JSON list of C-alpha atoms in Angstrom, two decimals:
[
{"chain": "B", "resi": 1, "resn": "MET", "atom": "CA", "xyz": [42.74, -13.40, 64.76]},
{"chain": "B", "resi": 2, "resn": "SER", "atom": "CA", "xyz": [44.41, -16.06, 66.88]},
{"chain": "B", "resi": 3, "resn": "PHE", "atom": "CA", "xyz": [41.99, -18.60, 65.39]},
{"chain": "B", "resi": 4, "resn": "LEU", "atom": "CA", "xyz": [43.67, -18.16, 62.02]},
{"chain": "B", "resi": 5, "resn": "ARG", "atom": "CA", "xyz": [47.06, -19.11, 63.48]},
{"chain": "B", "resi": 6, "resn": "VAL", "atom": "CA", "xyz": [45.87, -22.55, 64.65]},
{"chain": "B", "resi": 7, "resn": "SER", "atom": "CA", "xyz": [47.07, -25.56, 62.68]},
{"chain": "B", "resi": 8, "resn": "LYS", "atom": "CA", "xyz": [44.87, -27.25, 60.08]},
{"chain": "B", "resi": 9, "resn": "LYS", "atom": "CA", "xyz": [44.74, -30.42, 62.16]},
{"chain": "B", "resi": 10, "resn": "ALA", "atom": "CA", "xyz": [43.37, -28.51, 65.19]},
{"chain": "B", "resi": 11, "resn": "LYS", "atom": "CA", "xyz": [40.75, -26.81, 62.98]},
{"chain": "B", "resi": 12, "resn": "LYS", "atom": "CA", "xyz": [39.61, -30.19, 61.59]},
{"chain": "B", "resi": 13, "resn": "ILE", "atom": "CA", "xyz": [39.39, -31.72, 65.06]},
{"chain": "B", "resi": 14, "resn": "GLY", "atom": "CA", "xyz": [37.44, -28.68, 66.32]},
{"chain": "B", "resi": 15, "resn": "ALA", "atom": "CA", "xyz": [35.02, -28.90, 63.37]},
{"chain": "B", "resi": 16, "resn": "ILE", "atom": "CA", "xyz": [34.45, -32.61, 64.02]},
{"chain": "B", "resi": 17, "resn": "ILE", "atom": "CA", "xyz": [33.76, -31.96, 67.71]},
{"chain": "B", "resi": 18, "resn": "ILE", "atom": "CA", "xyz": [31.29, -29.18, 66.88]},
{"chain": "B", "resi": 19, "resn": "LEU", "atom": "CA", "xyz": [29.47, -31.38, 64.34]},
{"chain": "B", "resi": 20, "resn": "LEU", "atom": "CA", "xyz": [29.32, -34.24, 66.84]},
{"chain": "B", "resi": 21, "resn": "ALA", "atom": "CA", "xyz": [27.87, -31.91, 69.49]},
{"chain": "B", "resi": 22, "resn": "VAL", "atom": "CA", "xyz": [25.23, -30.57, 67.06]},
{"chain": "B", "resi": 23, "resn": "PHE", "atom": "CA", "xyz": [24.30, -34.15, 66.13]},
{"chain": "B", "resi": 24, "resn": "CYS", "atom": "CA", "xyz": [23.94, -35.15, 69.81]},
{"chain": "B", "resi": 25, "resn": "PHE", "atom": "CA", "xyz": [21.65, -32.17, 70.52]},
{"chain": "B", "resi": 26, "resn": "ALA", "atom": "CA", "xyz": [19.55, -32.86, 67.41]},
{"chain": "B", "resi": 27, "resn": "ASN", "atom": "CA", "xyz": [19.22, -36.56, 68.20]},
{"chain": "B", "resi": 28, "resn": "GLY", "atom": "CA", "xyz": [18.37, -35.91, 71.85]},
{"chain": "B", "resi": 29, "resn": "SER", "atom": "CA", "xyz": [15.69, -33.40, 70.94]},
{"chain": "B", "resi": 30, "resn": "GLN", "atom": "CA", "xyz": [13.95, -35.89, 68.63]},
{"chain": "B", "resi": 31, "resn": "GLN", "atom": "CA", "xyz": [13.59, -38.67, 71.23]},
{"chain": "B", "resi": 32, "resn": "PHE", "atom": "CA", "xyz": [10.37, -38.64, 73.21]},
{"chain": "B", "resi": 33, "resn": "SER", "atom": "CA", "xyz": [7.92, -40.73, 75.18]},
{"chain": "B", "resi": 34, "resn": "ARG", "atom": "CA", "xyz": [4.23, -39.94, 75.62]},
{"chain": "B", "resi": 35, "resn": "LEU", "atom": "CA", "xyz": [1.75, -41.57, 77.97]},
{"chain": "B", "resi": 36, "resn": "ALA", "atom": "CA", "xyz": [-1.98, -41.04, 77.47]},
{"chain": "B", "resi": 37, "resn": "TRP", "atom": "CA", "xyz": [-5.11, -42.84, 78.69]},
{"chain": "B", "resi": 38, "resn": "ASP", "atom": "CA", "xyz": [-5.67, -44.41, 75.28]},
{"chain": "B", "resi": 39, "resn": "SER", "atom": "CA", "xyz": [-2.10, -44.96, 74.03]},
{"chain": "B", "resi": 40, "resn": "LEU", "atom": "CA", "xyz": [1.66, -44.80, 74.54]},
{"chain": "B", "resi": 41, "resn": "ALA", "atom": "CA", "xyz": [4.02, -43.36, 71.93]},
{"chain": "B", "resi": 42, "resn": "PHE", "atom": "CA", "xyz": [7.77, -43.02, 71.63]},
{"chain": "B", "resi": 43, "resn": "LYS", "atom": "CA", "xyz": [10.57, -42.33, 69.19]},
{"chain": "B", "resi": 44, "resn": "LYS", "atom": "CA", "xyz": [14.04, -43.79, 69.76]},
{"chain": "B", "resi": 45, "resn": "SER", "atom": "CA", "xyz": [16.16, -41.49, 67.56]},
{"chain": "B", "resi": 46, "resn": "ILE", "atom": "CA", "xyz": [16.15, -39.10, 64.61]},
{"chain": "B", "resi": 47, "resn": "TRP", "atom": "CA", "xyz": [16.00, -41.89, 62.06]},
{"chain": "B", "resi": 48, "resn": "SER", "atom": "CA", "xyz": [13.55, -44.24, 63.78]},
{"chain": "B", "resi": 49, "resn": "GLU", "atom": "CA", "xyz": [9.84, -44.16, 63.22]},
{"chain": "B", "resi": 50, "resn": "THR", "atom": "CA", "xyz": [7.37, -43.10, 65.87]},
{"chain": "B", "resi": 51, "resn": "TYR", "atom": "CA", "xyz": [5.90, -46.12, 67.62]},
{"chain": "B", "resi": 52, "resn": "GLU", "atom": "CA", "xyz": [2.37, -45.78, 68.99]},
{"chain": "B", "resi": 53, "resn": "TYR", "atom": "CA", "xyz": [0.64, -48.51, 70.96]},
{"chain": "B", "resi": 54, "resn": "ALA", "atom": "CA", "xyz": [-2.72, -48.92, 72.65]},
{"chain": "B", "resi": 55, "resn": "TRP", "atom": "CA", "xyz": [-2.64, -50.09, 76.27]},
{"chain": "B", "resi": 56, "resn": "GLU", "atom": "CA", "xyz": [-4.01, -53.44, 75.06]},
{"chain": "B", "resi": 57, "resn": "ASP", "atom": "CA", "xyz": [-0.77, -53.97, 73.08]},
{"chain": "B", "resi": 58, "resn": "ILE", "atom": "CA", "xyz": [1.28, -54.16, 76.29]},
{"chain": "B", "resi": 59, "resn": "GLU", "atom": "CA", "xyz": [2.38, -57.66, 77.21]},
{"chain": "B", "resi": 60, "resn": "LYS", "atom": "CA", "xyz": [3.89, -56.81, 80.60]},
{"chain": "B", "resi": 61, "resn": "VAL", "atom": "CA", "xyz": [5.46, -53.99, 82.59]},
{"chain": "B", "resi": 62, "resn": "VAL", "atom": "CA", "xyz": [8.53, -54.39, 84.78]},
{"chain": "B", "resi": 63, "resn": "PHE", "atom": "CA", "xyz": [9.43, -51.77, 87.37]},
{"chain": "B", "resi": 64, "resn": "ARG", "atom": "CA", "xyz": [13.18, -51.87, 88.06]},
{"chain": "B", "resi": 65, "resn": "GLU", "atom": "CA", "xyz": [13.67, -50.23, 91.44]},
{"chain": "B", "resi": 66, "resn": "VAL", "atom": "CA", "xyz": [17.11, -48.77, 92.13]},
{"chain": "B", "resi": 67, "resn": "PRO", "atom": "CA", "xyz": [18.29, -47.21, 95.42]},
{"chain": "B", "resi": 68, "resn": "LEU", "atom": "CA", "xyz": [18.35, -43.40, 95.25]},
{"chain": "B", "resi": 69, "resn": "ASP", "atom": "CA", "xyz": [22.13, -43.22, 95.64]},
{"chain": "B", "resi": 70, "resn": "LYS", "atom": "CA", "xyz": [22.68, -45.63, 92.70]},
{"chain": "B", "resi": 71, "resn": "GLY", "atom": "CA", "xyz": [20.50, -43.99, 90.03]},
{"chain": "B", "resi": 72, "resn": "THR", "atom": "CA", "xyz": [16.92, -43.72, 88.83]},
{"chain": "B", "resi": 73, "resn": "SER", "atom": "CA", "xyz": [14.29, -46.46, 88.88]},
{"chain": "B", "resi": 74, "resn": "LYS", "atom": "CA", "xyz": [12.75, -47.35, 85.51]},
{"chain": "B", "resi": 75, "resn": "PHE", "atom": "CA", "xyz": [9.57, -48.74, 83.99]},
{"chain": "B", "resi": 76, "resn": "ASP", "atom": "CA", "xyz": [10.03, -51.22, 81.11]},
{"chain": "B", "resi": 77, "resn": "PHE", "atom": "CA", "xyz": [6.90, -51.54, 78.95]},
{"chain": "B", "resi": 78, "resn": "HIS", "atom": "CA", "xyz": [7.15, -54.77, 76.90]},
{"chain": "B", "resi": 79, "resn": "PHE", "atom": "CA", "xyz": [4.86, -54.80, 73.87]},
{"chain": "B", "resi": 80, "resn": "LYS", "atom": "CA", "xyz": [3.44, -57.84, 72.10]},
{"chain": "B", "resi": 81, "resn": "ASP", "atom": "CA", "xyz": [5.56, -57.19, 68.98]},
{"chain": "B", "resi": 82, "resn": "GLY", "atom": "CA", "xyz": [8.78, -57.37, 71.04]},
{"chain": "B", "resi": 83, "resn": "ASN", "atom": "CA", "xyz": [9.42, -53.62, 71.28]},
{"chain": "B", "resi": 84, "resn": "VAL", "atom": "CA", "xyz": [10.33, -52.17, 74.70]},
{"chain": "B", "resi": 85, "resn": "LEU", "atom": "CA", "xyz": [9.78, -48.64, 76.03]},
{"chain": "B", "resi": 86, "resn": "THR", "atom": "CA", "xyz": [11.87, -47.65, 79.05]},
{"chain": "B", "resi": 87, "resn": "LEU", "atom": "CA", "xyz": [10.68, -44.71, 81.15]},
{"chain": "B", "resi": 88, "resn": "SER", "atom": "CA", "xyz": [12.74, -43.23, 83.97]},
{"chain": "B", "resi": 89, "resn": "ASN", "atom": "CA", "xyz": [10.83, -42.84, 87.20]},
{"chain": "B", "resi": 90, "resn": "ASN", "atom": "CA", "xyz": [11.62, -39.11, 87.35]},
{"chain": "B", "resi": 91, "resn": "LEU", "atom": "CA", "xyz": [9.55, -36.48, 89.18]},
{"chain": "B", "resi": 92, "resn": "GLU", "atom": "CA", "xyz": [6.97, -36.24, 86.37]},
{"chain": "B", "resi": 93, "resn": "VAL", "atom": "CA", "xyz": [6.42, -40.00, 86.20]},
{"chain": "B", "resi": 94, "resn": "GLN", "atom": "CA", "xyz": [6.41, -40.32, 90.00]},
{"chain": "B", "resi": 95, "resn": "ALA", "atom": "CA", "xyz": [3.43, -37.96, 90.11]},
{"chain": "B", "resi": 96, "resn": "TRP", "atom": "CA", "xyz": [1.53, -40.34, 87.78]},
{"chain": "B", "resi": 97, "resn": "ARG", "atom": "CA", "xyz": [2.85, -43.64, 89.14]},
{"chain": "B", "resi": 98, "resn": "LYS", "atom": "CA", "xyz": [-0.27, -44.58, 91.14]},
{"chain": "B", "resi": 99, "resn": "LEU", "atom": "CA", "xyz": [-2.48, -43.85, 88.12]},
{"chain": "B", "resi": 100, "resn": "ILE", "atom": "CA", "xyz": [-0.20, -45.91, 85.84]},
{"chain": "B", "resi": 101, "resn": "GLU", "atom": "CA", "xyz": [-0.32, -48.85, 88.26]},
{"chain": "B", "resi": 102, "resn": "LYS", "atom": "CA", "xyz": [-4.13, -48.52, 88.52]},
{"chain": "B", "resi": 103, "resn": "LYS", "atom": "CA", "xyz": [-4.45, -48.46, 84.71]},
{"chain": "B", "resi": 104, "resn": "LEU", "atom": "CA", "xyz": [-2.28, -51.58, 84.42]},
{"chain": "B", "resi": 105, "resn": "ASN", "atom": "CA", "xyz": [-4.33, -53.34, 87.10]},
{"chain": "B", "resi": 106, "resn": "ASP", "atom": "CA", "xyz": [-7.68, -52.33, 85.57]},
{"chain": "B", "resi": 107, "resn": "ASP", "atom": "CA", "xyz": [-6.59, -53.54, 82.11]},
{"chain": "B", "resi": 108, "resn": "GLY", "atom": "CA", "xyz": [-5.23, -56.83, 83.47]},
{"chain": "B", "resi": 109, "resn": "ILE", "atom": "CA", "xyz": [-1.66, -56.15, 82.32]},
{"chain": "B", "resi": 110, "resn": "GLU", "atom": "CA", "xyz": [1.07, -58.13, 84.07]},
{"chain": "B", "resi": 111, "resn": "TYR", "atom": "CA", "xyz": [3.03, -55.80, 86.38]},
{"chain": "B", "resi": 112, "resn": "LYS", "atom": "CA", "xyz": [6.20, -56.96, 88.11]},
{"chain": "B", "resi": 113, "resn": "ARG", "atom": "CA", "xyz": [8.76, -55.31, 90.33]},
{"chain": "B", "resi": 114, "resn": "GLY", "atom": "CA", "xyz": [12.21, -56.48, 89.36]}
]
């Protein structure tokens, strides 16, 4: 019942905040990155298309190493069409890091640490 006694301005602001939160959750749930032996795929947001590339479409990969106390290291996959996929070097990616580096080396893809 106390909700009904709140001013119209407060109700409008509350509704906007709730809608913004729902949008953020929806947008975050639609972003993804997928690594496979034959391709990489990712989607940047709700409204963007899904990009899928073969490993041969990678121009170069840059590993940006960051000290543990300053954040998370990242892989930047630069594709021949100018698109870039950034993957955080989280626990899941760390488990596959040696295999990713081996795949890049076997396919002759430029790999730099930056």
